PDB file of C-alpha atoms in Angstrom:
ATOM      1  CA  MET T   1       0.000   0.000   0.000  1.00  0.00           C
ATOM      2  CA  THR T   2       1.260   3.471  -0.930  1.00  0.00           C
ATOM      3  CA  SER T   3       2.035   5.465   2.232  1.00  0.00           C
ATOM      4  CA  ASN T   4       0.354   8.881   2.420  1.00  0.00           C
ATOM      5  CA  PRO T   5      -1.054   8.839  -1.128  1.00  0.00           C
ATOM      6  CA  HIS T   6      -2.114  12.156  -2.599  1.00  0.00           C
ATOM      7  CA  VAL T   7      -5.503  10.832  -3.780  1.00  0.00           C
ATOM      8  CA  SER T   8      -7.791   8.193  -2.307  1.00  0.00           C
ATOM      9  CA  ILE T   9     -10.106   6.671  -4.937  1.00  0.00           C
ATOM     10  CA  ILE T  10     -13.215   4.984  -3.560  1.00  0.00           C
ATOM     11  CA  MET T  11     -14.956   2.280  -5.600  1.00  0.00           C
ATOM     12  CA  PRO T  12     -18.157   0.726  -4.199  1.00  0.00           C
ATOM     13  CA  CYS T  13     -19.008  -2.648  -5.748  1.00  0.00           C
ATOM     14  CA  PHE T  14     -22.184  -4.684  -5.685  1.00  0.00           C
ATOM     15  CA  ASN T  15     -22.861  -7.474  -8.190  1.00  0.00           C
ATOM     16  CA  SER T  16     -20.639  -5.891 -10.833  1.00  0.00           C
ATOM     17  CA  ALA T  17     -18.660  -8.933 -11.929  1.00  0.00           C
ATOM     18  CA  SER T  18     -19.074  -8.061 -15.617  1.00  0.00           C
ATOM     19  CA  THR T  19     -17.738  -4.500 -15.332  1.00  0.00           C
ATOM     20  CA  VAL T  20     -15.496  -4.144 -12.281  1.00  0.00           C
ATOM     21  CA  GLN T  21     -12.281  -5.236 -14.020  1.00  0.00           C
ATOM     22  CA  ARG T  22     -12.722  -2.471 -16.594  1.00  0.00           C
ATOM     23  CA  SER T  23     -13.206   0.061 -13.807  1.00  0.00           C
ATOM     24  CA  ILE T  24     -10.147  -1.108 -11.859  1.00  0.00           C
ATOM     25  CA  ASN T  25      -7.956  -1.030 -14.955  1.00  0.00           C
ATOM     26  CA  SER T  26      -9.086   2.524 -15.718  1.00  0.00           C
ATOM     27  CA  VAL T  27      -7.680   3.563 -12.345  1.00  0.00           C
ATOM     28  CA  LEU T  28      -4.430   1.629 -12.641  1.00  0.00           C
ATOM     29  CA  THR T  29      -3.654   3.234 -16.025  1.00  0.00           C
ATOM     30  CA  GLN T  30      -3.899   6.827 -14.742  1.00  0.00           C
ATOM     31  CA  THR T  31      -1.130   9.183 -15.835  1.00  0.00           C
ATOM     32  CA  PHE T  32      -1.024  10.539 -12.260  1.00  0.00           C
ATOM     33  CA  THR T  33       0.183   7.669 -10.122  1.00  0.00           C
ATOM     34  CA  ASP T  34       0.243   8.845  -6.482  1.00  0.00           C
ATOM     35  CA  PHE T  35      -3.034   7.318  -5.322  1.00  0.00           C
ATOM     36  CA  GLU T  36      -4.638   4.510  -3.380  1.00  0.00           C
ATOM     37  CA  LEU T  37      -7.649   2.601  -4.676  1.00  0.00           C
ATOM     38  CA  ILE T  38     -10.062   1.442  -1.978  1.00  0.00           C
ATOM     39  CA  ILE T  39     -12.499  -1.123  -3.359  1.00  0.00           C
ATOM     40  CA  VAL T  40     -15.446  -1.982  -1.112  1.00  0.00           C
ATOM     41  CA  ASN T  41     -17.352  -5.151  -1.987  1.00  0.00           C
ATOM     42  CA  ASP T  42     -20.832  -4.637  -0.555  1.00  0.00           C
ATOM     43  CA  ALA T  43     -21.648  -8.320   0.109  1.00  0.00           C
ATOM     44  CA  SER T  44     -22.041  -9.122  -3.589  1.00  0.00           C
ATOM     45  CA  THR T  45     -23.894 -12.312  -4.414  1.00  0.00           C
ATOM     46  CA  ASP T  46     -22.268 -12.881  -7.809  1.00  0.00           C
ATOM     47  CA  LYS T  47     -18.580 -13.338  -8.750  1.00  0.00           C
ATOM     48  CA  THR T  48     -17.628  -9.690  -8.106  1.00  0.00           C
ATOM     49  CA  LEU T  49     -15.143 -10.467  -5.321  1.00  0.00           C
ATOM     50  CA  ASP T  50     -13.549 -13.254  -7.370  1.00  0.00           C
ATOM     51  CA  VAL T  51     -13.037 -10.857 -10.294  1.00  0.00           C
ATOM     52  CA  ILE T  52     -11.586  -8.197  -7.986  1.00  0.00           C
ATOM     53  CA  ASN T  53      -9.160 -10.641  -6.390  1.00  0.00           C
ATOM     54  CA  ALA T  54      -8.109 -12.084  -9.756  1.00  0.00           C
ATOM     55  CA  THR T  55      -7.494  -8.604 -11.182  1.00  0.00           C
ATOM     56  CA  ILE T  56      -5.405  -7.595  -8.182  1.00  0.00           C
ATOM     57  CA  ALA T  57      -3.433 -10.858  -8.319  1.00  0.00           C
ATOM     58  CA  GLU T  58      -2.718 -10.261 -11.995  1.00  0.00           C
ATOM     59  CA  THR T  59      -1.595  -6.658 -11.596  1.00  0.00           C
ATOM     60  CA  LYS T  60       0.154  -7.083  -8.209  1.00  0.00           C
ATOM     61  CA  ASP T  61      -0.398  -3.361  -7.655  1.00  0.00           C
ATOM     62  CA  PRO T  62       0.283  -2.369  -4.019  1.00  0.00           C
ATOM     63  CA  ARG T  63      -1.909   0.738  -4.322  1.00  0.00           C
ATOM     64  CA  VAL T  64      -5.104  -1.339  -4.242  1.00  0.00           C
ATOM     65  CA  ARG T  65      -6.914  -2.250  -1.027  1.00  0.00           C
ATOM     66  CA  VAL T  66     -10.105  -4.329  -0.747  1.00  0.00           C
ATOM     67  CA  ILE T  67     -12.679  -4.083   2.017  1.00  0.00           C
ATOM     68  CA  SER T  68     -15.335  -6.799   1.935  1.00  0.00           C
ATOM     69  CA  MET T  69     -18.571  -6.223   3.836  1.00  0.00           C
ATOM     70  CA  GLU T  70     -20.279  -9.194   5.459  1.00  0.00           C
ATOM     71  CA  GLN T  71     -23.711  -7.592   5.035  1.00  0.00           C
ATOM     72  CA  ASN T  72     -25.003  -5.293   2.316  1.00  0.00           C
ATOM     73  CA  ILE T  73     -25.093  -1.680   3.559  1.00  0.00           C
ATOM     74  CA  GLY T  74     -25.840   0.202   0.326  1.00  0.00           C
ATOM     75  CA  PRO T  75     -23.868   2.799  -1.648  1.00  0.00           C
ATOM     76  CA  SER T  76     -23.893   5.510   1.022  1.00  0.00           C
ATOM     77  CA  GLY T  77     -22.723   3.167   3.762  1.00  0.00           C
ATOM     78  CA  VAL T  78     -19.979   1.747   1.552  1.00  0.00           C
ATOM     79  CA  ARG T  79     -18.656   5.187   0.657  1.00  0.00           C
ATOM     80  CA  ASN T  80     -18.646   6.190   4.315  1.00  0.00           C
ATOM     81  CA  GLU T  81     -16.751   3.007   5.220  1.00  0.00           C
ATOM     82  CA  ALA T  82     -14.119   3.809   2.603  1.00  0.00           C
ATOM     83  CA  LEU T  83     -13.884   7.465   3.654  1.00  0.00           C
ATOM     84  CA  ARG T  84     -13.007   6.336   7.168  1.00  0.00           C
ATOM     85  CA  ALA T  85     -10.202   4.216   5.722  1.00  0.00           C
ATOM     86  CA  ALA T  86      -8.933   6.836   3.258  1.00  0.00           C
ATOM     87  CA  SER T  87      -5.645   8.632   3.863  1.00  0.00           C
ATOM     88  CA  GLY T  88      -5.267  10.814   0.756  1.00  0.00           C
ATOM     89  CA  THR T  89      -5.256  14.600   0.740  1.00  0.00           C
ATOM     90  CA  LEU T  90      -7.859  14.396  -2.031  1.00  0.00           C
ATOM     91  CA  VAL T  91     -10.696  11.937  -2.586  1.00  0.00           C
ATOM     92  CA  ALA T  92     -12.403  10.723  -5.762  1.00  0.00           C
ATOM     93  CA  PHE T  93     -15.245   8.272  -6.372  1.00  0.00           C
ATOM     94  CA  LEU T  94     -15.753   5.754  -9.174  1.00  0.00           C
ATOM     95  CA  ASP T  95     -18.721   3.428  -9.623  1.00  0.00           C
ATOM     96  CA  SER T  96     -17.777  -0.122 -10.547  1.00  0.00           C
ATOM     97  CA  ASP T  97     -19.587   0.000 -13.892  1.00  0.00           C
ATOM     98  CA  ASP T  98     -17.944   3.251 -15.065  1.00  0.00           C
ATOM     99  CA  GLU T  99     -14.371   4.244 -15.867  1.00  0.00           C
ATOM    100  CA  PHE T 100     -11.881   7.091 -15.613  1.00  0.00           C
ATOM    101  CA  LEU T 101     -10.119   8.297 -18.719  1.00  0.00           C
ATOM    102  CA  PRO T 102      -6.307   8.198 -18.300  1.00  0.00           C
ATOM    103  CA  GLU T 103      -5.917  11.924 -17.538  1.00  0.00           C
ATOM    104  CA  PHE T 104      -8.705  12.091 -14.936  1.00  0.00           C
ATOM    105  CA  LEU T 105      -6.491  12.390 -11.874  1.00  0.00           C
ATOM    106  CA  GLU T 106      -3.803  14.496 -13.532  1.00  0.00           C
ATOM    107  CA  HIS T 107      -6.369  17.097 -14.573  1.00  0.00           C
ATOM    108  CA  HIS T 108      -8.072  17.315 -11.188  1.00  0.00           C
ATOM    109  CA  VAL T 109      -4.902  17.308  -9.101  1.00  0.00           C
ATOM    110  CA  SER T 110      -3.549  20.180 -11.209  1.00  0.00           C
ATOM    111  CA  ALA T 111      -6.786  22.091 -10.671  1.00  0.00           C
ATOM    112  CA  LEU T 112      -6.849  21.649  -6.876  1.00  0.00           C
ATOM    113  CA  THR T 113      -4.303  24.279  -5.917  1.00  0.00           C
ATOM    114  CA  ASP T 114      -4.353  27.799  -4.460  1.00  0.00           C
ATOM    115  CA  GLY T 115      -7.351  27.302  -2.165  1.00  0.00           C
ATOM    116  CA  THR T 116      -9.452  25.300  -4.613  1.00  0.00           C
ATOM    117  CA  ASP T 117     -11.294  22.529  -2.784  1.00  0.00           C
ATOM    118  CA  ILE T 118     -13.463  20.896  -5.493  1.00  0.00           C
ATOM    119  CA  SER T 119     -12.655  20.214  -9.136  1.00  0.00           C
ATOM    120  CA  ILE T 120     -15.408  19.253 -11.600  1.00  0.00           C
ATOM    121  CA  ALA T 121     -15.085  17.985 -15.173  1.00  0.00           C
ATOM    122  CA  GLY T 122     -17.249  16.648 -17.971  1.00  0.00           C
ATOM    123  CA  HIS T 123     -17.826  13.040 -19.013  1.00  0.00           C
ATOM    124  CA  PHE T 124     -19.023  10.811 -21.817  1.00  0.00           C
ATOM    125  CA  VAL T 125     -22.474   9.236 -21.515  1.00  0.00           C
ATOM    126  CA  VAL T 126     -22.353   5.726 -23.011  1.00  0.00           C
ATOM    127  CA  ARG T 127     -25.784   4.442 -24.071  1.00  0.00           C
ATOM    128  CA  PRO T 128     -26.800   0.750 -24.040  1.00  0.00           C
ATOM    129  CA  ASP T 129     -26.140   0.517 -27.804  1.00  0.00           C
ATOM    130  CA  GLY T 130     -22.539   1.699 -27.311  1.00  0.00           C
ATOM    131  CA  THR T 131     -22.949   5.182 -28.752  1.00  0.00           C
ATOM    132  CA  GLU T 132     -21.698   8.017 -26.599  1.00  0.00           C
ATOM    133  CA  SER T 133     -21.939  11.775 -26.251  1.00  0.00           C
ATOM    134  CA  ALA T 134     -20.097  14.349 -24.151  1.00  0.00           C
ATOM    135  CA  ARG T 135     -21.839  16.148 -21.307  1.00  0.00           C
ATOM    136  CA  HIS T 136     -20.706  18.688 -18.722  1.00  0.00           C
ATOM    137  CA  SER T 137     -22.101  21.024 -16.101  1.00  0.00           C
ATOM    138  CA  GLN T 138     -23.748  24.195 -17.332  1.00  0.00           C
ATOM    139  CA  PHE T 139     -21.430  26.180 -15.074  1.00  0.00           C
ATOM    140  CA  VAL T 140     -17.863  26.233 -16.348  1.00  0.00           C
ATOM    141  CA  GLY T 141     -15.204  28.362 -14.680  1.00  0.00           C
ATOM    142  CA  ARG T 142     -14.186  29.236 -11.129  1.00  0.00           C
ATOM    143  CA  CYS T 143     -16.377  30.469  -8.290  1.00  0.00           C
ATOM    144  CA  THR T 144     -16.721  30.566  -4.529  1.00  0.00           C
ATOM    145  CA  GLY T 145     -18.116  27.584  -2.668  1.00  0.00           C
ATOM    146  CA  LEU T 146     -21.398  29.376  -1.926  1.00  0.00           C
ATOM    147  CA  GLU T 147     -21.788  30.309  -5.591  1.00  0.00           C
ATOM    148  CA  ALA T 148     -21.212  26.655  -6.478  1.00  0.00           C
ATOM    149  CA  MET T 149     -23.746  25.582  -3.852  1.00  0.00           C
ATOM    150  CA  ARG T 150     -26.371  27.841  -5.418  1.00  0.00           C
ATOM    151  CA  ALA T 151     -25.502  26.551  -8.909  1.00  0.00           C
ATOM    152  CA  ALA T 152     -25.809  22.954  -7.695  1.00  0.00           C
ATOM    153  CA  MET T 153     -29.246  23.659  -6.211  1.00  0.00           C
ATOM    154  CA  LEU T 154     -30.322  25.040  -9.599  1.00  0.00           C
ATOM    155  CA  ASP T 155     -28.939  22.048 -11.554  1.00  0.00           C
ATOM    156  CA  GLU T 156     -26.219  24.212 -13.144  1.00  0.00           C
ATOM    157  CA  ILE T 157     -23.629  21.825 -11.693  1.00  0.00           C
ATOM    158  CA  LEU T 158     -24.302  18.139 -12.332  1.00  0.00           C
ATOM    159  CA  PRO T 159     -25.185  16.256  -9.132  1.00  0.00           C
ATOM    160  CA  PHE T 160     -22.712  13.361  -9.295  1.00  0.00           C
ATOM    161  CA  ALA T 161     -19.763  12.427  -7.070  1.00  0.00           C
ATOM    162  CA  TRP T 162     -17.780  10.557  -9.734  1.00  0.00           C
ATOM    163  CA  ASP T 163     -17.108  13.557 -12.023  1.00  0.00           C
ATOM    164  CA  LYS T 164     -15.394  15.494  -9.227  1.00  0.00           C
ATOM    165  CA  VAL T 165     -12.358  15.371  -6.935  1.00  0.00           C
ATOM    166  CA  TYR T 166     -12.638  16.816  -3.424  1.00  0.00           C
ATOM    167  CA  ARG T 167     -10.273  17.940  -0.703  1.00  0.00           C
ATOM    168  CA  ARG T 168     -10.847  15.209   1.872  1.00  0.00           C
ATOM    169  CA  THR T 169     -11.114  17.607   4.824  1.00  0.00           C
ATOM    170  CA  LEU T 170     -14.458  18.804   3.410  1.00  0.00           C
ATOM    171  CA  PHE T 171     -15.947  15.527   4.666  1.00  0.00           C
ATOM    172  CA  ASN T 172     -14.942  16.148   8.278  1.00  0.00           C
ATOM    173  CA  GLY T 173     -18.052  15.741  10.419  1.00  0.00           C
ATOM    174  CA  ILE T 174     -20.386  14.784   7.558  1.00  0.00           C
ATOM    175  CA  SER T 175     -21.076  11.632   5.577  1.00  0.00           C
ATOM    176  CA  PHE T 176     -23.298  10.254   2.850  1.00  0.00           C
ATOM    177  CA  PRO T 177     -26.843   9.716   4.217  1.00  0.00           C
ATOM    178  CA  GLU T 178     -26.966   6.096   5.362  1.00  0.00           C
ATOM    179  CA  GLY T 179     -29.747   4.077   3.765  1.00  0.00           C
ATOM    180  CA  SER T 180     -30.228   6.439   0.827  1.00  0.00           C
ATOM    181  CA  THR T 181     -29.802   4.922  -2.629  1.00  0.00           C
ATOM    182  CA  ARG T 182     -30.765   7.989  -4.694  1.00  0.00           C
ATOM    183  CA  PHE T 183     -29.968  11.702  -4.460  1.00  0.00           C
ATOM    184  CA  GLU T 184     -27.255  11.189  -1.870  1.00  0.00           C
ATOM    185  CA  ASP T 185     -24.745  12.570  -4.382  1.00  0.00           C
ATOM    186  CA  MET T 186     -26.860  15.644  -5.063  1.00  0.00           C
ATOM    187  CA  THR T 187     -27.405  16.529  -1.423  1.00  0.00           C
ATOM    188  CA  ILE T 188     -23.868  15.887  -0.229  1.00  0.00           C
ATOM    189  CA  ASN T 189     -22.496  17.964  -3.090  1.00  0.00           C
ATOM    190  CA  VAL T 190     -24.575  20.908  -1.877  1.00  0.00           C
ATOM    191  CA  LEU T 191     -23.076  20.439   1.590  1.00  0.00           C
ATOM    192  CA  LEU T 192     -19.516  20.094   0.296  1.00  0.00           C
ATOM    193  CA  ASP T 193     -19.890  23.156  -1.933  1.00  0.00           C
ATOM    194  CA  SER T 194     -21.075  25.152   1.092  1.00  0.00           C
ATOM    195  CA  ARG T 195     -17.816  24.282   2.875  1.00  0.00           C
ATOM    196  CA  ALA T 196     -15.478  24.893  -0.075  1.00  0.00           C
ATOM    197  CA  ARG T 197     -13.386  28.001  -0.523  1.00  0.00           C
ATOM    198  CA  THR T 198     -13.206  27.825  -4.314  1.00  0.00           C
ATOM    199  CA  VAL T 199     -14.704  25.428  -6.869  1.00  0.00           C
ATOM    200  CA  THR T 200     -13.512  24.992 -10.443  1.00  0.00           C
ATOM    201  CA  SER T 201     -15.442  23.372 -13.289  1.00  0.00           C
ATOM    202  CA  SER T 202     -14.196  22.269 -16.716  1.00  0.00           C
ATOM    203  CA  SER T 203     -16.045  21.011 -19.781  1.00  0.00           C
ATOM    204  CA  VAL T 204     -13.304  18.463 -20.614  1.00  0.00           C
ATOM    205  CA  PRO T 205     -14.756  14.893 -20.522  1.00  0.00           C
ATOM    206  CA  LEU T 206     -12.686  12.696 -18.186  1.00  0.00           C
ATOM    207  CA  ASN T 207     -15.043   9.767 -17.338  1.00  0.00           C
ATOM    208  CA  ARG T 208     -17.214   7.290 -19.132  1.00  0.00           C
ATOM    209  CA  TYR T 209     -20.631   6.907 -17.502  1.00  0.00           C
ATOM    210  CA  TYR T 210     -22.374   3.750 -18.697  1.00  0.00           C
ATOM    211  CA  ILE T 211     -26.166   3.660 -18.748  1.00  0.00           C
ATOM    212  CA  SER T 212     -27.442   0.206 -17.863  1.00  0.00           C
ATOM    213  CA  PRO T 213     -31.142  -0.656 -17.608  1.00  0.00           C
ATOM    214  CA  GLY T 214     -30.276  -3.048 -14.781  1.00  0.00           C
ATOM    215  CA  SER T 215     -28.338  -0.626 -12.588  1.00  0.00           C
ATOM    216  CA  LEU T 216     -29.523   0.769  -9.253  1.00  0.00           C
ATOM    217  CA  THR T 217     -30.230   4.159 -10.823  1.00  0.00           C
ATOM    218  CA  TRP T 218     -32.003   2.953 -13.955  1.00  0.00           C
ATOM    219  CA  GLY T 219     -33.359  -0.479 -13.078  1.00  0.00           C
ATOM    220  CA  ARG T 220     -35.814  -0.158 -10.189  1.00  0.00           C
ATOM    221  CA  ILE T 221     -38.992   1.712  -9.358  1.00  0.00           C
ATOM    222  CA  PRO T 222     -37.907   4.720  -7.311  1.00  0.00           C
ATOM    223  CA  SER T 223     -39.592   5.915  -4.163  1.00  0.00           C
ATOM    224  CA  ARG T 224     -39.920   9.346  -2.637  1.00  0.00           C
ATOM    225  CA  SER T 225     -38.601   7.854   0.601  1.00  0.00           C
ATOM    226  CA  ASP T 226     -35.088   7.921  -0.912  1.00  0.00           C
ATOM    227  CA  SER T 227     -35.341  11.607  -1.695  1.00  0.00           C
ATOM    228  CA  ASP T 228     -36.929  12.364   1.675  1.00  0.00           C
ATOM    229  CA  LEU T 229     -34.049  10.666   3.491  1.00  0.00           C
ATOM    230  CA  ALA T 230     -31.369  12.537   1.528  1.00  0.00           C
ATOM    231  CA  LEU T 231     -33.170  15.883   1.865  1.00  0.00           C
ATOM    232  CA  ALA T 232     -33.680  15.403   5.604  1.00  0.00           C
ATOM    233  CA  ASP T 233     -29.963  14.771   6.010  1.00  0.00           C
ATOM    234  CA  LEU T 234     -29.157  17.910   4.030  1.00  0.00           C
ATOM    235  CA  HIS T 235     -31.629  19.956   6.073  1.00  0.00           C
ATOM    236  CA  ARG T 236     -29.955  18.816   9.305  1.00  0.00           C
ATOM    237  CA  HIS T 237     -26.442  19.700   8.205  1.00  0.00           C
ATOM    238  CA  LEU T 238     -26.900  22.783   6.017  1.00  0.00           C
ATOM    239  CA  PRO T 239     -26.982  25.967   8.139  1.00  0.00           C
ATOM    240  CA  GLU T 240     -30.327  27.755   8.150  1.00  0.00           C
ATOM    241  CA  GLU T 241     -28.870  30.874   6.541  1.00  0.00           C
ATOM    242  CA  LEU T 242     -27.972  28.743   3.499  1.00  0.00           C
ATOM    243  CA  ARG T 243     -31.575  27.537   3.131  1.00  0.00           C
ATOM    244  CA  THR T 244     -33.293  30.898   3.595  1.00  0.00           C
ATOM    245  CA  GLY T 245     -32.933  34.505   2.441  1.00  0.00           C
ATOM    246  CA  ARG T 246     -31.134  34.726  -0.886  1.00  0.00           C
ATOM    247  CA  PHE T 247     -30.848  30.930  -0.980  1.00  0.00           C
ATOM    248  CA  ALA T 248     -34.548  30.221  -0.338  1.00  0.00           C
ATOM    249  CA  LYS T 249     -35.561  30.106  -4.017  1.00  0.00           C
ATOM    250  CA  PRO T 250     -32.641  27.882  -5.104  1.00  0.00           C
ATOM    251  CA  TYR T 251     -33.296  25.551  -2.148  1.00  0.00           C
ATOM    252  CA  ALA T 252     -37.008  25.246  -3.002  1.00  0.00           C
ATOM    253  CA  THR T 253     -36.142  24.756  -6.688  1.00  0.00           C
ATOM    254  CA  MET T 254     -33.816  21.887  -5.779  1.00  0.00           C
ATOM    255  CA  ARG T 255     -36.585  20.172  -3.816  1.00  0.00           C
ATOM    256  CA  LEU T 256     -38.941  20.583  -6.787  1.00  0.00           C
ATOM    257  CA  LEU T 257     -36.303  19.199  -9.161  1.00  0.00           C
ATOM    258  CA  ILE T 258     -35.694  16.112  -7.025  1.00  0.00           C
ATOM    259  CA  THR T 259     -39.447  15.410  -6.992  1.00  0.00           C
ATOM    260  CA  LEU T 260     -39.542  15.729 -10.790  1.00  0.00           C
ATOM    261  CA  ILE T 261     -36.602  13.329 -11.140  1.00  0.00           C
ATOM    262  CA  VAL T 262     -38.347  10.715  -8.982  1.00  0.00           C
ATOM    263  CA  ALA T 263     -41.458  11.025 -11.171  1.00  0.00           C
ATOM    264  CA  GLN T 264     -39.402  10.780 -14.354  1.00  0.00           C
ATOM    265  CA  SER T 265     -37.664   7.627 -13.119  1.00  0.00           C
ATOM    266  CA  ALA T 266     -41.046   6.055 -12.336  1.00  0.00           C
ATOM    267  CA  ILE T 267     -42.416   7.049 -15.755  1.00  0.00           C
ATOM    268  CA  MET T 268     -39.625   5.050 -17.413  1.00  0.00           C
ATOM    269  CA  LYS T 269     -40.756   1.904 -15.547  1.00  0.00           C
ATOM    270  CA  LEU T 270     -44.501   2.380 -15.981  1.00  0.00           C
ATOM    271  CA  ALA T 271     -44.988   0.422 -19.208  1.00  0.00           C
ATOM    272  CA  ARG T 272     -43.490  -2.749 -17.690  1.00  0.00           C
ATOM    273  CA  GLN T 273     -44.200  -2.152 -13.993  1.00  0.00           C
ATOM    274  CA  PRO T 274     -47.654  -0.631 -13.372  1.00  0.00           C
ATOM    275  CA  ALA T 275     -46.799  -0.229  -9.669  1.00  0.00           C
ATOM    276  CA  ALA T 276     -44.722   2.797 -10.694  1.00  0.00           C
ATOM    277  CA  ARG T 277     -48.019   4.711 -11.042  1.00  0.00           C
ATOM    278  CA  SER T 278     -48.219   5.140  -7.264  1.00  0.00           C
ATOM    279  CA  THR T 279     -44.825   6.862  -7.208  1.00  0.00           C
ATOM    280  CA  ILE T 280     -45.910   9.258  -9.963  1.00  0.00           C
ATOM    281  CA  ASP T 281     -49.099  10.105  -8.088  1.00  0.00           C
ATOM    282  CA  ASP T 282     -47.123  10.574  -4.878  1.00  0.00           C
ATOM    283  CA  CYS T 283     -44.818  13.035  -6.627  1.00  0.00           C
ATOM    284  CA  ARG T 284     -47.735  15.002  -8.026  1.00  0.00           C
ATOM    285  CA  ARG T 285     -49.189  15.356  -4.545  1.00  0.00           C
ATOM    286  CA  ALA T 286     -45.820  16.314  -3.076  1.00  0.00           C
ATOM    287  CA  LEU T 287     -45.189  19.270  -5.407  1.00  0.00           C
ATOM    288  CA  ARG T 288     -45.834  22.403  -3.366  1.00  0.00           C
ATOM    289  CA  THR T 289     -47.145  25.648  -4.775  1.00  0.00           C
ATOM    290  CA  SER T 290     -44.366  27.499  -2.935  1.00  0.00           C
ATOM    291  CA  TRP T 291     -41.740  25.416  -4.755  1.00  0.00           C
ATOM    292  CA  ILE T 292     -43.341  26.104  -8.126  1.00  0.00           C
ATOM    293  CA  LEU T 293     -43.483  29.845  -7.435  1.00  0.00           C
ATOM    294  CA  ALA T 294     -39.839  29.857  -6.336  1.00  0.00           C
ATOM    295  CA  ALA T 295     -38.779  27.914  -9.423  1.00  0.00           C
ATOM    296  CA  ALA T 296     -40.782  30.259 -11.661  1.00  0.00           C
ATOM    297  CA  MET T 297     -38.348  33.012 -10.653  1.00  0.00           C
ATOM    298  CA  ALA T 298     -35.174  30.909 -10.441  1.00  0.00           C
ATOM    299  CA  LYS T 299     -35.679  28.262 -13.168  1.00  0.00           C
ATOM    300  CA  PRO T 300     -38.912  28.839 -15.148  1.00  0.00           C
ATOM    301  CA  LYS T 301     -38.418  25.650 -17.171  1.00  0.00           C
ATOM    302  CA  PHE T 302     -38.586  23.549 -13.999  1.00  0.00           C
ATOM    303  CA  ALA T 303     -41.717  25.372 -12.835  1.00  0.00           C
ATOM    304  CA  ALA T 304     -43.400  24.698 -16.179  1.00  0.00           C
ATOM    305  CA  ALA T 305     -42.456  21.008 -15.987  1.00  0.00           C
ATOM    306  CA  ALA T 306     -43.855  20.754 -12.455  1.00  0.00           C
ATOM    307  CA  LEU T 307     -47.126  22.355 -13.509  1.00  0.00           C
ATOM    308  CA  MET T 308     -47.404  19.952 -16.429  1.00  0.00           C
ATOM    309  CA  LEU T 309     -46.799  16.974 -14.156  1.00  0.00           C
ATOM    310  CA  LYS T 310     -49.527  18.297 -11.847  1.00  0.00           C
ATOM    311  CA  VAL T 311     -52.231  19.011 -14.412  1.00  0.00           C
ATOM    312  CA  ALA T 312     -51.298  16.930 -17.481  1.00  0.00           C
ATOM    313  CA  PRO T 313     -49.255  13.920 -16.314  1.00  0.00           C
ATOM    314  CA  ASN T 314     -49.806  11.919 -19.507  1.00  0.00           C
ATOM    315  CA  THR T 315     -48.421  14.744 -21.641  1.00  0.00           C
ATOM    316  CA  PHE T 316     -45.495  15.119 -19.246  1.00  0.00           C
ATOM    317  CA  ALA T 317     -44.810  11.377 -19.528  1.00  0.00           C
ATOM    318  CA  LYS T 318     -44.828  11.417 -23.341  1.00  0.00           C
ATOM    319  CA  ILE T 319     -42.391  14.330 -23.464  1.00  0.00           C
ATOM    320  CA  TYR T 320     -40.045  12.763 -20.925  1.00  0.00           C
ATOM    321  CA  LEU T 321     -40.073   9.341 -22.616  1.00  0.00           C
ATOM    322  CA  ARG T 322     -39.083  10.999 -25.893  1.00  0.00           C
ATOM    323  CA  HIS T 323     -36.277  12.790 -24.034  1.00  0.00           C
ATOM    324  CA  SER T 324     -35.007   9.549 -22.460  1.00  0.00           C
ATOM    325  CA  VAL T 325     -34.849   7.808 -25.838  1.00  0.00           C
ATOM    326  CA  ASN T 326     -32.990  10.691 -27.464  1.00  0.00           C
ATOM    327  CA  ASN T 327     -30.517  11.268 -24.617  1.00  0.00           C
ATOM    328  CA  TYR T 328     -30.074   7.887 -22.923  1.00  0.00           C
ATOM    329  CA  GLY T 329     -31.194   5.322 -25.490  1.00  0.00           C
ATOM    330  CA  LEU T 330     -33.817   3.999 -23.063  1.00  0.00           C
ATOM    331  CA  ASP T 331     -37.537   3.530 -23.610  1.00  0.00           C
TER     332      ASP T 331
END
């Protein structure tokens, strides 16, 4: 194991036997080499651990460490477990079905100087048919942490953990919301932005994000309970002055957006899983007039989408299904 590595890379794994070797190799071929890779096997029931062990045995790379959980604790719990074990100055995250491009670490490490605490970059979205397209956050440039927090609430910074590198001290005293399997990235990014001195964002694509109909994000009927858990954790940890006043409209807009995303995820399952209808109805009931009014001033497009979901859910569903086919190759 590398002593005092500059970057700790955290890779949660659950039933990813078919993809985890690709992900590990994408880390081991980085042009920046001062890192540790912490792989956490979350009690997989397939051959994931066998593939991990075989890959490590083949590479004999001392920078790789494996933690194997006896019971499944979910993505948030796994990341928290790895954060407690991490020793790097910086921390990055990689899902076990995605991959870093070779210059990922080199780019981010170079960007995290002179008081910069978070570095963001773009990525390639790889559709199920193998075609790919580049995507990046709407905000590109450098800003204060509070400006980045506001941009994240308004969806101007993409809500993922794996397209960013963080100064590890930002996590002191906070963690991913245990038990949450959706939106934990979005909410913890808001918290981390609020603690950062400076945030930098680039449009350069440095990851490949693979869309899989069977993944945790794309493969199951979502529930508002996931979003409620993540939002409750954010509400507890984010100071009141960052949820009110000049941040009140962005904060309300974020809550509206999360509700829309839950509904959209359920819409994609509806044709094959009629039980998704209850989630859509739950989201329609949950949308508050105060959120819609706030979004009308901060992000009018989101307010219009929320109103359509409220009053014309079938039209909303048709529009979103067309969007998912065009952008993600899913129907």
